[in-house]
mmCIF file of C-alpha atoms in Angstrom:
data_model
loop_
_atom_site.group_PDB
_atom_site.id
_atom_site.type_symbol
_atom_site.label_atom_id
_atom_site.label_comp_id
_atom_site.label_asym_id
_atom_site.label_seq_id
_atom_site.Cartn_x
_atom_site.Cartn_y
_atom_site.Cartn_z
ATOM 1 C CA UNK A 1 -0.007 0.016 -0.009
ATOM 2 C CA UNK A 2 1.024 3.644 -0.643
ATOM 3 C CA UNK A 3 -0.025 6.083 2.038
ATOM 4 C CA UNK A 4 0.507 9.842 1.231
ATOM 5 C CA UNK A 5 1.479 12.126 4.128
ATOM 6 C CA UNK A 6 1.697 15.314 1.898
ATOM 7 C CA UNK A 7 -0.780 17.462 3.690
ATOM 8 C CA UNK A 8 0.129 20.129 6.172
ATOM 9 C CA UNK A 9 -1.820 22.225 8.606
ATOM 10 C CA UNK A 10 -1.202 26.005 8.903
ATOM 11 C CA UNK A 11 1.356 25.306 11.727
ATOM 12 C CA UNK A 12 3.259 22.638 9.671
ATOM 13 C CA UNK A 13 1.806 19.491 11.169
ATOM 14 C CA UNK A 14 0.779 16.619 8.877
ATOM 15 C CA UNK A 15 -2.799 16.250 8.188
ATOM 16 C CA UNK A 16 -4.523 12.757 8.191
ATOM 17 C CA UNK A 17 -2.778 10.549 5.837
ATOM 18 C CA UNK A 18 -4.824 8.734 3.118
ATOM 19 C CA UNK A 19 -4.383 5.638 1.034
ATOM 20 C CA UNK A 20 -3.621 6.339 -2.686
ATOM 21 C CA UNK A 21 -2.555 2.927 -3.919
ATOM 22 C CA UNK A 22 -3.349 -0.621 -2.914
ATOM 23 C CA UNK A 23 -0.865 -2.935 -4.803
ATOM 24 C CA UNK A 24 -1.517 -1.886 -8.501
ATOM 25 C CA UNK A 25 -4.876 -0.293 -7.778
ATOM 26 C CA UNK A 26 -5.171 3.545 -7.418
ATOM 27 C CA UNK A 27 -7.193 4.747 -4.492
ATOM 28 C CA UNK A 28 -8.891 8.171 -4.345
ATOM 29 C CA UNK A 29 -7.538 9.547 -1.115
ATOM 30 C CA UNK A 30 -9.173 6.712 0.942
ATOM 31 C CA UNK A 31 -9.256 7.023 4.753
ATOM 32 C CA UNK A 32 -7.287 4.284 6.665
ATOM 33 C CA UNK A 33 -9.973 3.578 9.177
ATOM 34 C CA UNK A 34 -11.135 0.310 7.639
ATOM 35 C CA UNK A 35 -8.193 -0.799 5.500
ATOM 36 C CA UNK A 36 -7.142 -4.430 6.034
ATOM 37 C CA UNK A 37 -9.871 -5.069 8.645
ATOM 38 C CA UNK A 38 -10.588 -8.368 7.111
ATOM 39 C CA UNK A 39 -6.976 -9.434 7.850
ATOM 40 C CA UNK A 40 -7.157 -8.421 11.619
ATOM 41 C CA UNK A 41 -9.484 -6.445 13.726
ATOM 42 C CA UNK A 42 -6.543 -4.186 14.811
ATOM 43 C CA UNK A 43 -4.907 -3.844 11.451
ATOM 44 C CA UNK A 44 -6.376 -0.283 10.671
ATOM 45 C CA UNK A 45 -5.255 1.213 13.959
ATOM 46 C CA UNK A 46 -1.825 -0.411 13.697
ATOM 47 C CA UNK A 47 -1.315 0.851 10.168
ATOM 48 C CA UNK A 48 -2.104 4.382 11.257
ATOM 49 C CA UNK A 49 0.298 4.045 14.173
ATOM 50 C CA UNK A 50 3.141 2.796 11.936
ATOM 51 C CA UNK A 51 2.536 5.584 9.374
ATOM 52 C CA UNK A 52 2.735 8.181 12.273
ATOM 53 C CA UNK A 53 5.876 6.632 13.565
ATOM 54 C CA UNK A 54 7.579 6.625 10.032
ATOM 55 C CA UNK A 55 6.615 10.262 9.663
ATOM 56 C CA UNK A 56 7.936 11.331 13.079
ATOM 57 C CA UNK A 57 11.277 9.269 12.765
ATOM 58 C CA UNK A 58 11.919 9.030 8.966
ATOM 59 C CA UNK A 59 12.944 5.525 9.521
ATOM 60 C CA UNK A 60 11.445 2.043 8.583
ATOM 61 C CA UNK A 61 9.057 0.699 11.337
ATOM 62 C CA UNK A 62 7.689 -2.742 11.992
ATOM 63 C CA UNK A 63 4.884 -3.722 14.427
ATOM 64 C CA UNK A 64 4.361 -7.395 15.294
ATOM 65 C CA UNK A 65 1.593 -8.861 17.369
ATOM 66 C CA UNK A 66 -0.262 -12.153 17.292
ATOM 67 C CA UNK A 67 -1.593 -12.824 13.774
ATOM 68 C CA UNK A 68 -0.415 -9.438 12.574
ATOM 69 C CA UNK A 69 2.638 -7.818 11.092
ATOM 70 C CA UNK A 70 2.653 -4.211 9.836
ATOM 71 C CA UNK A 71 5.763 -2.844 8.142
ATOM 72 C CA UNK A 72 6.244 0.762 6.930
ATOM 73 C CA UNK A 73 8.907 2.392 4.921
ATOM 74 C CA UNK A 74 9.173 6.272 4.713
ATOM 75 C CA UNK A 75 9.479 8.090 1.442
ATOM 76 C CA UNK A 76 11.657 11.059 2.098
ATOM 77 C CA UNK A 77 11.994 14.233 0.140
ATOM 78 C CA UNK A 78 14.973 16.571 -0.552
ATOM 79 C CA UNK A 79 13.950 18.620 2.469
ATOM 80 C CA UNK A 80 14.155 15.477 4.687
ATOM 81 C CA UNK A 81 10.392 15.422 5.251
ATOM 82 C CA UNK A 82 8.329 12.228 4.893
ATOM 83 C CA UNK A 83 5.992 12.565 1.933
ATOM 84 C CA UNK A 84 4.580 9.012 2.203
ATOM 85 C CA UNK A 85 4.887 5.565 3.581
ATOM 86 C CA UNK A 86 4.846 2.236 1.771
ATOM 87 C CA UNK A 87 2.874 -0.139 4.000
ATOM 88 C CA UNK A 88 2.725 -4.017 4.125
ATOM 89 C CA UNK A 89 0.299 -5.738 6.454
ATOM 90 C CA UNK A 90 -0.050 -9.462 6.767
ATOM 91 C CA UNK A 91 0.209 -12.480 8.890
ATOM 92 C CA UNK A 92 3.410 -13.300 10.699
ATOM 93 C CA UNK A 93 3.985 -16.307 8.417
ATOM 94 C CA UNK A 94 3.568 -14.203 5.146
ATOM 95 C CA UNK A 95 6.637 -12.846 3.392
ATOM 96 C CA UNK A 96 6.057 -9.262 2.200
ATOM 97 C CA UNK A 97 6.019 -8.981 -1.707
ATOM 98 C CA UNK A 98 8.504 -6.907 -3.571
ATOM 99 C CA UNK A 99 7.797 -3.074 -3.214
ATOM 100 C CA UNK A 100 7.085 -0.984 -6.042
ATOM 101 C CA UNK A 101 9.416 2.006 -6.353
ATOM 102 C CA UNK A 102 8.323 5.306 -4.961
ATOM 103 C CA UNK A 103 10.184 8.693 -4.819
ATOM 104 C CA UNK A 104 9.370 12.291 -3.723
ATOM 105 C CA UNK A 105 9.624 15.768 -5.203
ATOM 106 C CA UNK A 106 8.770 19.366 -4.130
ATOM 107 C CA UNK A 107 8.105 22.443 -6.124
ATOM 108 C CA UNK A 108 8.919 25.901 -4.430
ATOM 109 C CA UNK A 109 6.665 28.581 -5.756
ATOM 110 C CA UNK A 110 8.928 31.528 -4.802
ATOM 111 C CA UNK A 111 11.813 30.197 -6.725
ATOM 112 C CA UNK A 112 9.901 28.112 -9.451
ATOM 113 C CA UNK A 113 12.346 25.333 -8.883
ATOM 114 C CA UNK A 114 11.858 21.554 -8.188
ATOM 115 C CA UNK A 115 13.703 19.621 -5.521
ATOM 116 C CA UNK A 116 14.086 16.044 -6.295
ATOM 117 C CA UNK A 117 14.206 13.511 -3.315
ATOM 118 C CA UNK A 118 16.381 10.476 -2.977
ATOM 119 C CA UNK A 119 15.985 8.228 -5.852
ATOM 120 C CA UNK A 120 13.565 10.348 -7.842
ATOM 121 C CA UNK A 121 15.772 10.834 -10.933
ATOM 122 C CA UNK A 122 16.931 7.348 -11.066
ATOM 123 C CA UNK A 123 13.328 6.233 -10.972
ATOM 124 C CA UNK A 124 11.580 8.734 -13.178
ATOM 125 C CA UNK A 125 14.341 9.361 -15.765
ATOM 126 C CA UNK A 126 16.483 6.175 -15.449
ATOM 127 C CA UNK A 127 19.237 8.565 -14.777
ATOM 128 C CA UNK A 128 22.925 7.591 -14.173
ATOM 129 C CA UNK A 129 24.104 8.477 -10.612
ATOM 130 C CA UNK A 130 26.785 10.844 -12.039
ATOM 131 C CA UNK A 131 24.100 12.849 -13.736
ATOM 132 C CA UNK A 132 21.723 13.113 -10.876
ATOM 133 C CA UNK A 133 20.836 16.650 -9.572
ATOM 134 C CA UNK A 134 18.624 17.661 -6.589
ATOM 135 C CA UNK A 135 17.365 21.019 -8.024
ATOM 136 C CA UNK A 136 15.785 21.126 -11.637
ATOM 137 C CA UNK A 137 13.829 23.725 -13.467
ATOM 138 C CA UNK A 138 10.217 22.881 -14.506
ATOM 139 C CA UNK A 139 11.254 22.533 -18.315
ATOM 140 C CA UNK A 140 13.744 19.927 -17.277
ATOM 141 C CA UNK A 141 10.922 17.722 -16.134
ATOM 142 C CA UNK A 142 7.947 18.608 -18.065
ATOM 143 C CA UNK A 143 10.050 18.302 -21.247
ATOM 144 C CA UNK A 144 10.142 14.596 -20.575
ATOM 145 C CA UNK A 145 6.471 14.184 -20.244
ATOM 146 C CA UNK A 146 4.996 12.082 -23.013
ATOM 147 C CA UNK A 147 1.475 12.122 -21.563
ATOM 148 C CA UNK A 148 -0.070 13.963 -18.527
ATOM 149 C CA UNK A 149 -3.745 13.117 -18.085
ATOM 150 C CA UNK A 150 -4.357 15.912 -15.510
ATOM 151 C CA UNK A 151 -2.453 18.731 -16.895
ATOM 152 C CA UNK A 152 -5.240 21.165 -16.764
ATOM 153 C CA UNK A 153 -6.221 20.493 -13.162
ATOM 154 C CA UNK A 154 -2.678 20.239 -11.953
ATOM 155 C CA UNK A 155 -1.779 23.671 -13.160
ATOM 156 C CA UNK A 156 -4.954 25.010 -11.794
ATOM 157 C CA UNK A 157 -3.697 23.765 -8.331
ATOM 158 C CA UNK A 158 -0.345 25.354 -8.964
ATOM 159 C CA UNK A 159 -1.879 28.591 -10.000
ATOM 160 C CA UNK A 160 -3.904 28.799 -6.793
ATOM 161 C CA UNK A 161 -1.523 26.923 -4.533
ATOM 162 C CA UNK A 162 -4.329 25.173 -2.975
ATOM 163 C CA UNK A 163 -5.963 21.796 -3.269
ATOM 164 C CA UNK A 164 -4.691 18.266 -4.273
ATOM 165 C CA UNK A 165 -4.329 16.242 -7.378
ATOM 166 C CA UNK A 166 -3.410 12.874 -8.625
ATOM 167 C CA UNK A 167 -3.255 11.499 -12.131
ATOM 168 C CA UNK A 168 -1.217 9.175 -14.363
ATOM 169 C CA UNK A 169 1.804 10.498 -16.377
ATOM 170 C CA UNK A 170 4.205 8.932 -18.752
ATOM 171 C CA UNK A 171 7.778 9.960 -18.607
ATOM 172 C CA UNK A 172 10.651 9.550 -21.174
ATOM 173 C CA UNK A 173 13.854 8.256 -19.519
ATOM 174 C CA UNK A 174 17.378 8.866 -20.518
ATOM 175 C CA UNK A 175 17.485 5.309 -21.833
ATOM 176 C CA UNK A 176 14.721 6.174 -24.399
ATOM 177 C CA UNK A 177 12.100 4.120 -22.515
ATOM 178 C CA UNK A 178 8.636 5.610 -21.451
ATOM 179 C CA UNK A 179 7.527 4.665 -18.106
ATOM 180 C CA UNK A 180 4.231 5.160 -16.313
ATOM 181 C CA UNK A 181 3.664 6.689 -12.826
ATOM 182 C CA UNK A 182 0.973 7.655 -10.510
ATOM 183 C CA UNK A 183 1.734 11.244 -9.626
ATOM 184 C CA UNK A 184 0.184 12.319 -6.311
ATOM 185 C CA UNK A 185 0.383 16.016 -5.190
ATOM 186 C CA UNK A 186 -0.849 18.457 -2.702
ATOM 187 C CA UNK A 187 -0.547 22.158 -2.426
ATOM 188 C CA UNK A 188 0.637 24.075 0.652
ATOM 189 C CA UNK A 189 -0.347 27.698 0.502
ATOM 190 C CA UNK A 190 1.427 28.475 3.755
ATOM 191 C CA UNK A 191 4.881 27.144 2.843
ATOM 192 C CA UNK A 192 4.070 27.995 -0.800
ATOM 193 C CA UNK A 193 5.101 24.392 -2.051
ATOM 194 C CA UNK A 194 3.655 21.608 -4.076
ATOM 195 C CA UNK A 195 4.600 18.355 -2.528
ATOM 196 C CA UNK A 196 4.410 15.140 -4.506
ATOM 197 C CA UNK A 197 5.296 11.479 -4.778
ATOM 198 C CA UNK A 198 5.781 9.384 -7.952
ATOM 199 C CA UNK A 199 4.733 5.715 -7.850
ATOM 200 C CA UNK A 200 5.634 3.427 -10.555
ATOM 201 C CA UNK A 201 2.999 1.419 -12.440
ATOM 202 C CA UNK A 202 4.633 -1.963 -12.848
ATOM 203 C CA UNK A 203 1.711 -3.402 -14.887
ATOM 204 C CA UNK A 204 0.570 -0.164 -16.510
ATOM 205 C CA UNK A 205 -0.921 0.018 -20.142
ATOM 206 C CA UNK A 206 1.362 0.910 -22.911
ATOM 207 C CA UNK A 207 2.058 4.741 -22.929
ATOM 208 C CA UNK A 208 -0.204 6.661 -25.148
ATOM 209 C CA UNK A 209 1.069 10.180 -26.127
ATOM 210 C CA UNK A 210 -0.902 13.255 -25.643
ATOM 211 C CA UNK A 211 -1.735 14.001 -29.423
ATOM 212 C CA UNK A 212 -2.452 17.671 -29.155
ATOM 213 C CA UNK A 213 0.650 18.379 -27.122
ATOM 214 C CA UNK A 214 2.780 16.058 -29.432
ATOM 215 C CA UNK A 215 1.587 18.116 -32.497
ATOM 216 C CA UNK A 216 2.232 21.409 -30.819
ATOM 217 C CA UNK A 217 5.830 20.174 -29.948
ATOM 218 C CA UNK A 218 6.433 19.111 -33.486
ATOM 219 C CA UNK A 219 5.306 22.276 -35.056
ATOM 220 C CA UNK A 220 7.251 24.397 -32.517
ATOM 221 C CA UNK A 221 10.452 22.557 -33.385
ATOM 222 C CA UNK A 222 10.222 24.082 -36.785
ATOM 223 C CA UNK A 223 10.232 27.633 -35.456
ATOM 224 C CA UNK A 224 13.364 29.791 -35.363
ATOM 225 C CA UNK A 225 12.685 31.208 -31.951
ATOM 226 C CA UNK A 226 12.648 29.688 -28.482
ATOM 227 C CA UNK A 227 9.139 28.263 -27.920
ATOM 228 C CA UNK A 228 7.672 27.249 -24.557
ATOM 229 C CA UNK A 229 4.459 26.318 -22.786
ATOM 230 C CA UNK A 230 3.176 28.702 -20.002
ATOM 231 C CA UNK A 231 0.585 27.879 -17.305
ATOM 232 C CA UNK A 232 -1.502 31.005 -17.457
ATOM 233 C CA UNK A 233 -2.847 31.058 -14.009
ATOM 234 C CA UNK A 234 0.671 30.521 -12.411
ATOM 235 C CA UNK A 235 2.633 32.441 -15.220
ATOM 236 C CA UNK A 236 5.110 29.561 -15.165
ATOM 237 C CA UNK A 237 7.102 28.548 -18.264
ATOM 238 C CA UNK A 238 7.125 24.858 -17.578
ATOM 239 C CA UNK A 239 8.530 23.417 -20.752
ATOM 240 C CA UNK A 240 10.685 24.623 -23.693
ATOM 241 C CA UNK A 241 9.859 22.704 -26.831
ATOM 242 C CA UNK A 242 12.549 24.567 -28.769
ATOM 243 C CA UNK A 243 15.452 25.939 -26.723
ATOM 244 C CA UNK A 244 15.913 29.765 -27.122
ATOM 245 C CA UNK A 245 18.828 31.073 -29.228
ATOM 246 C CA UNK A 246 21.933 32.211 -27.322
ATOM 247 C CA UNK A 247 22.407 33.955 -24.815
ATOM 248 C CA UNK A 248 18.841 32.861 -23.877
ATOM 249 C CA UNK A 249 19.665 29.127 -24.215
ATOM 250 C CA UNK A 250 20.423 28.894 -20.484
ATOM 251 C CA UNK A 251 16.777 29.354 -19.963
ATOM 252 C CA UNK A 252 16.131 25.709 -20.737
ATOM 253 C CA UNK A 253 18.038 24.600 -17.535
ATOM 254 C CA UNK A 254 18.109 27.752 -15.462
ATOM 255 C CA UNK A 255 15.506 30.057 -14.023
ATOM 256 C CA UNK A 256 16.539 33.768 -14.846
ATOM 257 C CA UNK A 257 15.322 36.732 -13.000
ATOM 258 C CA UNK A 258 12.791 38.862 -14.903
ATOM 259 C CA UNK A 259 13.063 42.574 -14.358
ATOM 260 C CA UNK A 260 10.405 43.592 -11.860
ATOM 261 C CA UNK A 261 9.089 46.277 -14.256
ATOM 262 C CA UNK A 262 8.624 43.645 -16.933
ATOM 263 C CA UNK A 263 7.348 40.900 -14.802
ATOM 264 C CA UNK A 264 4.160 42.831 -13.951
ATOM 265 C CA UNK A 265 3.383 43.136 -17.701
ATOM 266 C CA UNK A 266 4.025 39.498 -18.238
ATOM 267 C CA UNK A 267 1.785 38.545 -15.497
ATOM 268 C CA UNK A 268 -0.906 40.942 -16.715
ATOM 269 C CA UNK A 269 -0.743 39.359 -20.180
ATOM 270 C CA UNK A 270 -1.120 35.866 -18.916
ATOM 271 C CA UNK A 271 -4.109 36.908 -16.743
ATOM 272 C CA UNK A 272 -5.693 38.532 -19.866
ATOM 273 C CA UNK A 273 -5.347 35.276 -21.910
ATOM 274 C CA UNK A 274 -6.571 33.234 -19.128
ATOM 275 C CA UNK A 275 -9.702 35.440 -18.806
ATOM 276 C CA UNK A 276 -10.550 35.587 -22.439
ATOM 277 C CA UNK A 277 -8.536 33.147 -24.611
ATOM 278 C CA UNK A 278 -10.894 32.636 -27.455
ATOM 279 C CA UNK A 279 -10.347 34.912 -30.339
ATOM 280 C CA UNK A 280 -7.567 36.757 -28.369
ATOM 281 C CA UNK A 281 -4.709 38.366 -30.330
ATOM 282 C CA UNK A 282 -1.184 37.340 -29.153
ATOM 283 C CA UNK A 283 0.540 39.780 -26.660
ATOM 284 C CA UNK A 284 3.815 41.255 -27.767
ATOM 285 C CA UNK A 285 6.083 41.891 -24.894
ATOM 286 C CA UNK A 286 9.609 43.270 -24.126
ATOM 287 C CA UNK A 287 11.336 41.571 -21.274
ATOM 288 C CA UNK A 288 14.640 42.022 -19.514
ATOM 289 C CA UNK A 289 16.155 38.867 -17.954
ATOM 290 C CA UNK A 290 19.277 38.090 -16.086
ATOM 291 C CA UNK A 291 21.062 34.791 -15.448
ATOM 292 C CA UNK A 292 23.353 34.377 -12.333
ATOM 293 C CA UNK A 293 26.452 35.912 -13.994
ATOM 294 C CA UNK A 294 24.984 38.167 -16.633
ATOM 295 C CA UNK A 295 23.699 41.760 -17.079
ATOM 296 C CA UNK A 296 20.186 42.429 -18.146
ATOM 297 C CA UNK A 297 19.343 40.799 -21.538
ATOM 298 C CA UNK A 298 16.650 42.424 -23.634
ATOM 299 C CA UNK A 299 14.167 39.967 -24.996
ATOM 300 C CA UNK A 300 11.219 40.088 -27.295
ATOM 301 C CA UNK A 301 8.375 37.844 -26.591
ATOM 302 C CA UNK A 302 4.986 36.813 -28.138
ATOM 303 C CA UNK A 303 2.385 35.148 -25.804
ATOM 304 C CA UNK A 304 -0.710 33.462 -27.316
ATOM 305 C CA UNK A 305 -3.237 31.022 -25.875
ATOM 306 C CA UNK A 306 -3.270 27.304 -26.504
ATOM 307 C CA UNK A 307 -6.650 26.167 -27.792
ATOM 308 C CA UNK A 308 -9.073 24.889 -26.629
ATOM 309 C CA UNK A 309 -9.804 27.839 -24.494
ATOM 310 C CA UNK A 310 -10.257 25.657 -21.484
ATOM 311 C CA UNK A 311 -6.690 24.307 -21.530
ATOM 312 C CA UNK A 312 -5.540 27.330 -19.434
ATOM 313 C CA UNK A 313 -2.156 27.224 -21.203
ATOM 314 C CA UNK A 314 -0.242 29.700 -23.403
ATOM 315 C CA UNK A 315 2.600 29.475 -25.951
ATOM 316 C CA UNK A 316 5.469 31.806 -25.549
ATOM 317 C CA UNK A 317 8.004 32.631 -28.159
ATOM 318 C CA UNK A 318 11.143 34.379 -27.303
ATOM 319 C CA UNK A 319 14.248 35.757 -29.031
ATOM 320 C CA UNK A 320 17.048 38.186 -28.294
ATOM 321 C CA UNK A 321 16.298 41.726 -29.139
#
């Protein structure tokens, strides 16, 4: 079983954990009060206790009593919090089955950077140990998504920094293999973070690409300018389908600072397109961006909505001025 512990109260305490996967079956934020009751009358309470102990200690925990064994393994994030617990409950003469792989990540709204927990990049991207990094920009992750069923709902959560979301995603690894995952996320408006766990689907159906997004990516590859996708509610450039020309090429793997005077105009343009996308003309912008060791770089940008109107996404083209 996979139990998520992503929720936080305003004072930072964990909210009630929920069951999001039982073996290969996805669960819809199920409460733990009745889980495995058919195995043992005390099983639900012992599972809750093991999960709580894993969260508090960040260590594996085993509880044994007559006729019942409960084993919990915490899923730690890059900030050394516990984002979930893998739980097995059975009789004392049952060997636990092999565990499906799980890893955690966080996205920090104020920096717009993702922080990958232990084993995340090896699991999701089949990445060699020497290429693993903890901190990544959104385009480095979303550029590997072959399919994302809940894209609209997810970015709505990101834009409001409130709520929860889970859906299936297909990711392209460094080895060229597409793998399917259950992505479970919760927003924390106080810490201004998205917390998440990625759970592998061992017996998932063959990956089916998102046709609309695949076509958009293919068309943008033929453009001369840098082309990316923007979540209009969050103003987040989450994927570059064509890397911008130098000196803006670093934008594909770094998050530059946008001049405060220009950032307000960019956010206003995103809000306008989000409010009335249908039949809306593209917005033409002038921006100044700066990377860690550069001066301000003048940039021309064109922002347009991605149809259908309900998608909540925009397409941005950028080129050096």
